[in-house]
PDB file of C-alpha atoms in Angstrom:
ATOM      1  CA  UNK A   1     -95.030   5.366 -95.890  1.00 94.00           C
ATOM      2  CA  UNK A   2     -92.329   7.773 -94.797  1.00 96.00           C
ATOM      3  CA  UNK A   3     -88.909   7.323 -96.368  1.00 97.00           C
ATOM      4  CA  UNK A   4     -85.652   9.221 -96.206  1.00 98.00           C
ATOM      5  CA  UNK A   5     -82.994   7.747 -98.462  1.00 98.00           C
ATOM      6  CA  UNK A   6     -79.457   9.104 -98.399  1.00 98.00           C
ATOM      7  CA  UNK A   7     -77.012   8.603-101.244  1.00 98.00           C
ATOM      8  CA  UNK A   8     -73.748   9.991-102.557  1.00 98.00           C
ATOM      9  CA  UNK A   9     -71.359   8.736 -99.931  1.00 97.00           C
ATOM     10  CA  UNK A  10     -68.096   7.036-100.746  1.00 97.00           C
ATOM     11  CA  UNK A  11     -64.348   7.387-100.548  1.00 97.00           C
ATOM     12  CA  UNK A  12     -62.731  10.782-101.024  1.00 98.00           C
ATOM     13  CA  UNK A  13     -59.186  12.036-100.640  1.00 97.00           C
ATOM     14  CA  UNK A  14     -58.341  14.794 -98.178  1.00 98.00           C
ATOM     15  CA  UNK A  15     -59.184  18.088 -99.837  1.00 98.00           C
ATOM     16  CA  UNK A  16     -61.721  16.411-102.080  1.00 98.00           C
ATOM     17  CA  UNK A  17     -65.458  16.823-102.409  1.00 98.00           C
ATOM     18  CA  UNK A  18     -68.620  14.779-102.196  1.00 98.00           C
ATOM     19  CA  UNK A  19     -72.286  15.648-102.591  1.00 98.00           C
ATOM     20  CA  UNK A  20     -74.839  13.835-100.480  1.00 98.00           C
ATOM     21  CA  UNK A  21     -78.538  13.634-101.291  1.00 98.00           C
ATOM     22  CA  UNK A  22     -81.509  12.761 -99.125  1.00 98.00           C
ATOM     23  CA  UNK A  23     -84.660  11.864-101.038  1.00 98.00           C
ATOM     24  CA  UNK A  24     -87.831  12.214 -98.991  1.00 98.00           C
ATOM     25  CA  UNK A  25     -91.293  10.757 -99.468  1.00 97.00           C
ATOM     26  CA  UNK A  26     -94.430  10.097 -97.467  1.00 97.00           C
ATOM     27  CA  UNK A  27     -94.655  13.481 -95.754  1.00 96.00           C
ATOM     28  CA  UNK A  28     -94.811  17.170 -96.651  1.00 95.00           C
ATOM     29  CA  UNK A  29     -91.160  17.877 -97.343  1.00 95.00           C
ATOM     30  CA  UNK A  30     -91.646  21.547 -98.196  1.00 92.00           C
ATOM     31  CA  UNK A  31     -93.131  22.217 -94.774  1.00 92.00           C
ATOM     32  CA  UNK A  32     -90.446  20.358 -92.870  1.00 94.00           C
ATOM     33  CA  UNK A  33     -87.180  21.589 -91.405  1.00 95.00           C
ATOM     34  CA  UNK A  34     -84.495  19.111 -92.406  1.00 96.00           C
ATOM     35  CA  UNK A  35     -81.195  18.326 -90.752  1.00 97.00           C
ATOM     36  CA  UNK A  36     -77.951  16.473 -91.379  1.00 98.00           C
ATOM     37  CA  UNK A  37     -76.215  14.487 -88.660  1.00 98.00           C
ATOM     38  CA  UNK A  38     -73.125  12.331 -88.711  1.00 98.00           C
ATOM     39  CA  UNK A  39     -71.650   9.625 -86.556  1.00 98.00           C
ATOM     40  CA  UNK A  40     -67.972   8.804 -86.658  1.00 97.00           C
ATOM     41  CA  UNK A  41     -66.764   5.328 -85.699  1.00 92.00           C
ATOM     42  CA  UNK A  42     -66.916   4.903 -81.940  1.00 94.00           C
ATOM     43  CA  UNK A  43     -68.395   8.359 -81.370  1.00 96.00           C
ATOM     44  CA  UNK A  44     -71.805   9.836 -80.711  1.00 97.00           C
ATOM     45  CA  UNK A  45     -74.180  11.534 -83.073  1.00 97.00           C
ATOM     46  CA  UNK A  46     -73.064  15.000 -84.202  1.00 98.00           C
ATOM     47  CA  UNK A  47     -75.415  17.624 -85.595  1.00 97.00           C
ATOM     48  CA  UNK A  48     -74.013  18.987 -88.877  1.00 98.00           C
ATOM     49  CA  UNK A  49     -76.516  21.309 -90.534  1.00 97.00           C
ATOM     50  CA  UNK A  50     -80.117  22.478 -90.505  1.00 95.00           C
ATOM     51  CA  UNK A  51     -82.200  23.832 -93.364  1.00 95.00           C
ATOM     52  CA  UNK A  52     -85.333  25.638 -92.284  1.00 90.00           C
ATOM     53  CA  UNK A  53     -88.623  24.850 -93.978  1.00 81.00           C
ATOM     54  CA  UNK A  54     -89.615  28.431 -94.629  1.00 73.00           C
ATOM     55  CA  UNK A  55     -86.774  30.743 -95.447  1.00 69.00           C
ATOM     56  CA  UNK A  56     -84.343  27.979 -96.335  1.00 57.00           C
ATOM     57  CA  UNK A  57     -81.299  29.588 -94.779  1.00 79.00           C
ATOM     58  CA  UNK A  58     -79.029  26.840 -93.488  1.00 92.00           C
ATOM     59  CA  UNK A  59     -77.053  26.758 -90.269  1.00 94.00           C
ATOM     60  CA  UNK A  60     -73.898  24.732 -89.626  1.00 97.00           C
ATOM     61  CA  UNK A  61     -71.785  23.206 -86.930  1.00 98.00           C
ATOM     62  CA  UNK A  62     -68.518  25.046 -86.414  1.00 97.00           C
ATOM     63  CA  UNK A  63     -66.630  21.931 -87.488  1.00 97.00           C
ATOM     64  CA  UNK A  64     -68.000  22.166 -91.045  1.00 98.00           C
ATOM     65  CA  UNK A  65     -68.728  25.866 -91.456  1.00 97.00           C
ATOM     66  CA  UNK A  66     -67.135  27.286 -94.589  1.00 97.00           C
ATOM     67  CA  UNK A  67     -66.589  23.819 -96.088  1.00 98.00           C
ATOM     68  CA  UNK A  68     -70.073  22.282 -96.265  1.00 98.00           C
ATOM     69  CA  UNK A  69     -73.155  23.737 -97.949  1.00 97.00           C
ATOM     70  CA  UNK A  70     -76.648  22.429 -97.282  1.00 96.00           C
ATOM     71  CA  UNK A  71     -79.550  23.103 -99.600  1.00 93.00           C
ATOM     72  CA  UNK A  72     -82.949  21.757-100.526  1.00 93.00           C
ATOM     73  CA  UNK A  73     -85.089  21.357-103.611  1.00 93.00           C
ATOM     74  CA  UNK A  74     -88.707  21.278-102.500  1.00 92.00           C
ATOM     75  CA  UNK A  75     -89.913  20.424-106.000  1.00 94.00           C
ATOM     76  CA  UNK A  76     -87.851  17.229-105.832  1.00 96.00           C
ATOM     77  CA  UNK A  77     -88.358  16.655-102.088  1.00 97.00           C
ATOM     78  CA  UNK A  78     -84.613  16.347-101.756  1.00 97.00           C
ATOM     79  CA  UNK A  79     -82.066  17.656 -99.275  1.00 97.00           C
ATOM     80  CA  UNK A  80     -78.419  18.072-100.262  1.00 97.00           C
ATOM     81  CA  UNK A  81     -75.088  18.426 -98.532  1.00 98.00           C
ATOM     82  CA  UNK A  82     -72.175  19.647-100.633  1.00 98.00           C
ATOM     83  CA  UNK A  83     -68.962  18.779 -98.825  1.00 98.00           C
ATOM     84  CA  UNK A  84     -65.719  20.435 -99.893  1.00 98.00           C
ATOM     85  CA  UNK A  85     -62.196  20.501 -98.475  1.00 98.00           C
ATOM     86  CA  UNK A  86     -62.866  17.167 -96.853  1.00 98.00           C
ATOM     87  CA  UNK A  87     -60.713  16.137 -93.907  1.00 97.00           C
ATOM     88  CA  UNK A  88     -60.090  12.700 -92.372  1.00 97.00           C
ATOM     89  CA  UNK A  89     -62.144  13.912 -89.401  1.00 96.00           C
ATOM     90  CA  UNK A  90     -65.190  14.084 -91.672  1.00 98.00           C
ATOM     91  CA  UNK A  91     -65.192  10.292 -91.942  1.00 98.00           C
ATOM     92  CA  UNK A  92     -68.575   9.187 -90.627  1.00 98.00           C
ATOM     93  CA  UNK A  93     -71.973   7.833 -91.494  1.00 98.00           C
ATOM     94  CA  UNK A  94     -74.162  10.751 -92.534  1.00 98.00           C
ATOM     95  CA  UNK A  95     -77.864  10.790 -91.778  1.00 98.00           C
ATOM     96  CA  UNK A  96     -80.682  13.107 -92.745  1.00 98.00           C
ATOM     97  CA  UNK A  97     -83.620  13.621 -90.407  1.00 98.00           C
ATOM     98  CA  UNK A  98     -86.759  15.689 -90.157  1.00 97.00           C
ATOM     99  CA  UNK A  99     -87.014  18.133 -87.268  1.00 93.00           C
ATOM    100  CA  UNK A 100     -90.575  18.374 -85.996  1.00 91.00           C
ATOM    101  CA  UNK A 101     -91.512  20.345 -82.921  1.00 89.00           C
ATOM    102  CA  UNK A 102     -88.061  20.139 -81.343  1.00 86.00           C
ATOM    103  CA  UNK A 103     -87.537  16.441 -82.003  1.00 95.00           C
ATOM    104  CA  UNK A 104     -86.318  14.356 -84.903  1.00 97.00           C
ATOM    105  CA  UNK A 105     -89.049  11.988 -85.949  1.00 96.00           C
ATOM    106  CA  UNK A 106     -87.943  10.586 -89.308  1.00 97.00           C
ATOM    107  CA  UNK A 107     -84.440   9.315 -90.098  1.00 98.00           C
ATOM    108  CA  UNK A 108     -82.703   7.872 -93.095  1.00 98.00           C
ATOM    109  CA  UNK A 109     -80.543   4.774 -93.031  1.00 97.00           C
ATOM    110  CA  UNK A 110     -77.331   6.723 -93.521  1.00 97.00           C
ATOM    111  CA  UNK A 111     -74.586   6.893 -96.126  1.00 98.00           C
ATOM    112  CA  UNK A 112     -70.918   6.247 -95.384  1.00 98.00           C
ATOM    113  CA  UNK A 113     -68.298   8.884 -96.096  1.00 98.00           C
ATOM    114  CA  UNK A 114     -64.642   7.938 -95.804  1.00 98.00           C
ATOM    115  CA  UNK A 115     -61.893  10.514 -96.242  1.00 98.00           C
ATOM    116  CA  UNK A 116     -58.520   8.919 -96.674  1.00 96.00           C
ATOM    117  CA  UNK A 117     -55.459   9.053 -98.889  1.00 94.00           C
TER     118      UNK A 117
END
């Protein structure tokens, strides 16, 4: 049974930090490219970051570049998103997903991040 379980969301102040985790099971995590998405209230899904399965070098949306760092631990089958210098505009539900042949086939349930003073 495939599972992606996000955790680490919560309330942060502007300028603060949070670290999200995405624990994967039921598929070969090490061979899978993993992505982070987010959805702000009343808005569509926004791609945030991608971590390739092979060389591991992440890519980022311009809106988070320089503030967010994505990484993975294949031994733990876990994807991470370190979020620094948080802004109110980062408020959203954050999802992890597996990218497989140009589509996203497995999704987590999401974790809420709220940035507010």
